[in-house]
PDB file of C-alpha atoms in Angstrom:
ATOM      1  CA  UNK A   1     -10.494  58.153  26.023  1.00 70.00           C
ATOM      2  CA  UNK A   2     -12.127  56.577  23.017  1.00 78.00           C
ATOM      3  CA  UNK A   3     -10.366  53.609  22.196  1.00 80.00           C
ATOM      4  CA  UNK A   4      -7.099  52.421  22.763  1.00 79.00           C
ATOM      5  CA  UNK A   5      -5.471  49.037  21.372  1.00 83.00           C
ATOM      6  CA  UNK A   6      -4.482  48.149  25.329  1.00 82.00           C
ATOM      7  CA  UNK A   7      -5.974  48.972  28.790  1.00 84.00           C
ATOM      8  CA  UNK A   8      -3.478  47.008  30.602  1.00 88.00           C
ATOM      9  CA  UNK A   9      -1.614  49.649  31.506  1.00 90.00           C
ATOM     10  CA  UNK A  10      -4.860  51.745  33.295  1.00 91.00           C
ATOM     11  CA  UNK A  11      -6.254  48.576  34.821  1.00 93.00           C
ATOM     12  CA  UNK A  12      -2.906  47.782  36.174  1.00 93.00           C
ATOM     13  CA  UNK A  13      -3.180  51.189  38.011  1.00 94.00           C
ATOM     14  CA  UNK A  14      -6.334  51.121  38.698  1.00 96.00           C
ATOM     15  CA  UNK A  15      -8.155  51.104  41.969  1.00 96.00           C
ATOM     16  CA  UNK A  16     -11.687  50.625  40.539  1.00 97.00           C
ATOM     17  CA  UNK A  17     -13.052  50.163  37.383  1.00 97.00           C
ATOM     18  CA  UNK A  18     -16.045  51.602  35.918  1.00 97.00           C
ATOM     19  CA  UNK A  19     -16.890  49.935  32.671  1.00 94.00           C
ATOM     20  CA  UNK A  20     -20.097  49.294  30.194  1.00 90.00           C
ATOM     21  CA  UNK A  21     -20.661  45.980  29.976  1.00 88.00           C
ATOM     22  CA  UNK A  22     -18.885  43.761  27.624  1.00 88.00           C
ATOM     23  CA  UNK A  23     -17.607  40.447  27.608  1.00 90.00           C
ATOM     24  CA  UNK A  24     -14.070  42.221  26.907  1.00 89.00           C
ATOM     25  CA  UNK A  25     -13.861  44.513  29.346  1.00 90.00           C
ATOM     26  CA  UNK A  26     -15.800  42.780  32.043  1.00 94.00           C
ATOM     27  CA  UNK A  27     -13.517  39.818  31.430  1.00 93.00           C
ATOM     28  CA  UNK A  28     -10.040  41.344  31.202  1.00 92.00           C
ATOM     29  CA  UNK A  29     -10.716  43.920  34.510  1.00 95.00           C
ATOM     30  CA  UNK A  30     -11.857  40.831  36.659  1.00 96.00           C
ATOM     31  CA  UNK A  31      -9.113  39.049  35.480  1.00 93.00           C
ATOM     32  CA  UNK A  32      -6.225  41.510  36.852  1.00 94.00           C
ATOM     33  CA  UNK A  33      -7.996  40.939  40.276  1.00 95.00           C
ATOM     34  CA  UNK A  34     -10.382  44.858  39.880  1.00 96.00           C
ATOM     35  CA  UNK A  35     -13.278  45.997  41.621  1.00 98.00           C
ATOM     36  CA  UNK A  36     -15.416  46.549  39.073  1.00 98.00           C
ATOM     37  CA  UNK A  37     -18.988  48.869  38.489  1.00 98.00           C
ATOM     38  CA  UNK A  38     -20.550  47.695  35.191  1.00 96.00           C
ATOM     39  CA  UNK A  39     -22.380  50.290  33.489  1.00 95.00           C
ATOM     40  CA  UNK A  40     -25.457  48.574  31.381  1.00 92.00           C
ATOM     41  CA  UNK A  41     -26.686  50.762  28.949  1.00 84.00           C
ATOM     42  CA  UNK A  42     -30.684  49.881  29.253  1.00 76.00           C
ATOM     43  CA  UNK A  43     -31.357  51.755  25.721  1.00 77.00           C
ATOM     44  CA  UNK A  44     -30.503  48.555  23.719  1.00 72.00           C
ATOM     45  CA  UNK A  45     -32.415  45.970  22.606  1.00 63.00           C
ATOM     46  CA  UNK A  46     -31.700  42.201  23.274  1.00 71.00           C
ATOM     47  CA  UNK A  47     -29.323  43.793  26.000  1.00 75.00           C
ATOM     48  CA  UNK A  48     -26.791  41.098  26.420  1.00 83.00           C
ATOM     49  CA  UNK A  49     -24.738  43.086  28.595  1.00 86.00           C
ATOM     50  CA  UNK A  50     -27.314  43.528  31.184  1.00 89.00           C
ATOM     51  CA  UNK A  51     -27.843  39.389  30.935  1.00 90.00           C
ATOM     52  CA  UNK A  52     -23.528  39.307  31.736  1.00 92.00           C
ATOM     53  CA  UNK A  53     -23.727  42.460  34.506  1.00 94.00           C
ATOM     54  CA  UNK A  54     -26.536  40.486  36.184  1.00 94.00           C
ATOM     55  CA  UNK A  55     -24.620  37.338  35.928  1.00 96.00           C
ATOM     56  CA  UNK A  56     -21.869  38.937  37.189  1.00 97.00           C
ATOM     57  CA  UNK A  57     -23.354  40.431  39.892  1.00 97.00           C
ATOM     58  CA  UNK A  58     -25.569  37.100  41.001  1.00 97.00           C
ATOM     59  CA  UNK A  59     -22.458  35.223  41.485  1.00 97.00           C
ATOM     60  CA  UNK A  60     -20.526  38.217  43.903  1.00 98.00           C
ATOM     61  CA  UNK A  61     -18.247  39.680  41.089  1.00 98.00           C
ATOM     62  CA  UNK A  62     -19.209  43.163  40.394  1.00 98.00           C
ATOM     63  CA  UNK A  63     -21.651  45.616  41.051  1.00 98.00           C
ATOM     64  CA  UNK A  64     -23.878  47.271  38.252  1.00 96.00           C
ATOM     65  CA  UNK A  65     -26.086  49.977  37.302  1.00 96.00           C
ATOM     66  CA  UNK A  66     -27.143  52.691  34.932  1.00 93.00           C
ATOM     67  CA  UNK A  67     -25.736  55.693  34.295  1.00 91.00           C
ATOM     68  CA  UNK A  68     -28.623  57.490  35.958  1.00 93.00           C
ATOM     69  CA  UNK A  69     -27.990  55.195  39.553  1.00 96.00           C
ATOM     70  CA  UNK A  70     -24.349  55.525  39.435  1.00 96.00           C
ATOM     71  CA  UNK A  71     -23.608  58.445  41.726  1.00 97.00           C
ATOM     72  CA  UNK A  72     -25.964  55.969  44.129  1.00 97.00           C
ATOM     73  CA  UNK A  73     -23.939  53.139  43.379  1.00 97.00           C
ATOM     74  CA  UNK A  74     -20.668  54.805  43.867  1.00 97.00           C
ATOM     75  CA  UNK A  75     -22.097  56.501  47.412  1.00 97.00           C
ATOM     76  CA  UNK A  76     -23.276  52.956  48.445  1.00 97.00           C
ATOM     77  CA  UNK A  77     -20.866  50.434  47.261  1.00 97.00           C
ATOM     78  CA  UNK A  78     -19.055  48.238  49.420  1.00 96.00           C
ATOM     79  CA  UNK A  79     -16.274  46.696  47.462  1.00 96.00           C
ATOM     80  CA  UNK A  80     -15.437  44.318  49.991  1.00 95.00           C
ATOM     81  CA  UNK A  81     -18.024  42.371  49.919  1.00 95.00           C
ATOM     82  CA  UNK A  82     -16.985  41.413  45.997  1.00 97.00           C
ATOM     83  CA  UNK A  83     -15.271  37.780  45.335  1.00 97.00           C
ATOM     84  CA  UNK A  84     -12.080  37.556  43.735  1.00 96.00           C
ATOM     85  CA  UNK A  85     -12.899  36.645  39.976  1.00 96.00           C
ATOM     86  CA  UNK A  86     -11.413  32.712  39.804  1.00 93.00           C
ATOM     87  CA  UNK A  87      -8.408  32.345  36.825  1.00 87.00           C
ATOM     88  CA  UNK A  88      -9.371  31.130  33.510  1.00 83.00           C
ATOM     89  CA  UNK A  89      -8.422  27.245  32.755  1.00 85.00           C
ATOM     90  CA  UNK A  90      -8.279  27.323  28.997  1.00 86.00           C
ATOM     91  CA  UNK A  91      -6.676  24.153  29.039  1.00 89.00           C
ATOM     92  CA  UNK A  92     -10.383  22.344  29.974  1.00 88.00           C
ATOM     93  CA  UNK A  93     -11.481  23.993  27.134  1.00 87.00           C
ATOM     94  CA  UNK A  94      -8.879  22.553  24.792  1.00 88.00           C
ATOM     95  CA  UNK A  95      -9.377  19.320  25.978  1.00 90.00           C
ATOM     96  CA  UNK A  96     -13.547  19.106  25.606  1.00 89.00           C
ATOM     97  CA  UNK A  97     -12.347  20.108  21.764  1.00 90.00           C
ATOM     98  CA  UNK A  98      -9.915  17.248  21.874  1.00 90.00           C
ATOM     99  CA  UNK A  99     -12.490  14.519  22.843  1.00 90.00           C
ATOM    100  CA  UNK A 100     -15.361  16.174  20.424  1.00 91.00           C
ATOM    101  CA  UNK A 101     -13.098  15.755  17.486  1.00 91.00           C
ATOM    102  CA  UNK A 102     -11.800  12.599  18.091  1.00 89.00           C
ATOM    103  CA  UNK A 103      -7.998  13.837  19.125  1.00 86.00           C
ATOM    104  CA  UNK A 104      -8.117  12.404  22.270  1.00 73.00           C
TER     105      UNK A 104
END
């Protein structure tokens, strides 16, 4: 599909995830606990979503590729060896903006 308002519904049924990679996506899968395979597209310029796949992948959360290494990737994976993606704490956040503007 093209777009859809929601993928909770897929990712909730999901047994692996193959995504491009943005902050969104990435985000939201790892979140609801999938294995993910993020898809960089190496045709842009200042390609931020190969910087966030890298990331990603440096600290054990997903693997990544191109589309022409992702029949490899899918042949070769080993999704066990992939951390669990550790909960958000929005609540640290909230309180760094507390103490920067003086409500704290």
């Amino acid at each position: 599909f093209r777009f859809k308002d929601s993928l909770a519904e897929e990712l909730q049924s999901a047994d692996l995830v193959i995504s491009h990679a943005g902050a969104g996506s990435c985000l939201e899968t790892l979140e609801k606990g999938k294995p993910l395979i993020v898809v960089i597209n190496d045709k842009l310029m200042d390609n931020h979503q190969l910087e966030l796949a890298r990331q990603l992948h440096r600290d054990g959360y997903v693997l990544y590729c191109n589309c022409s290494t992702l029949v490899e990737t899918l042949q070769s994976m080993n999704l066990s060896a992939l951390k669990p993606f550790p909960p958000g704490q929005p609540e640290k956040f909230a309180s760094f903006l507390d103490k920067v503007f003086g409500l704290q």
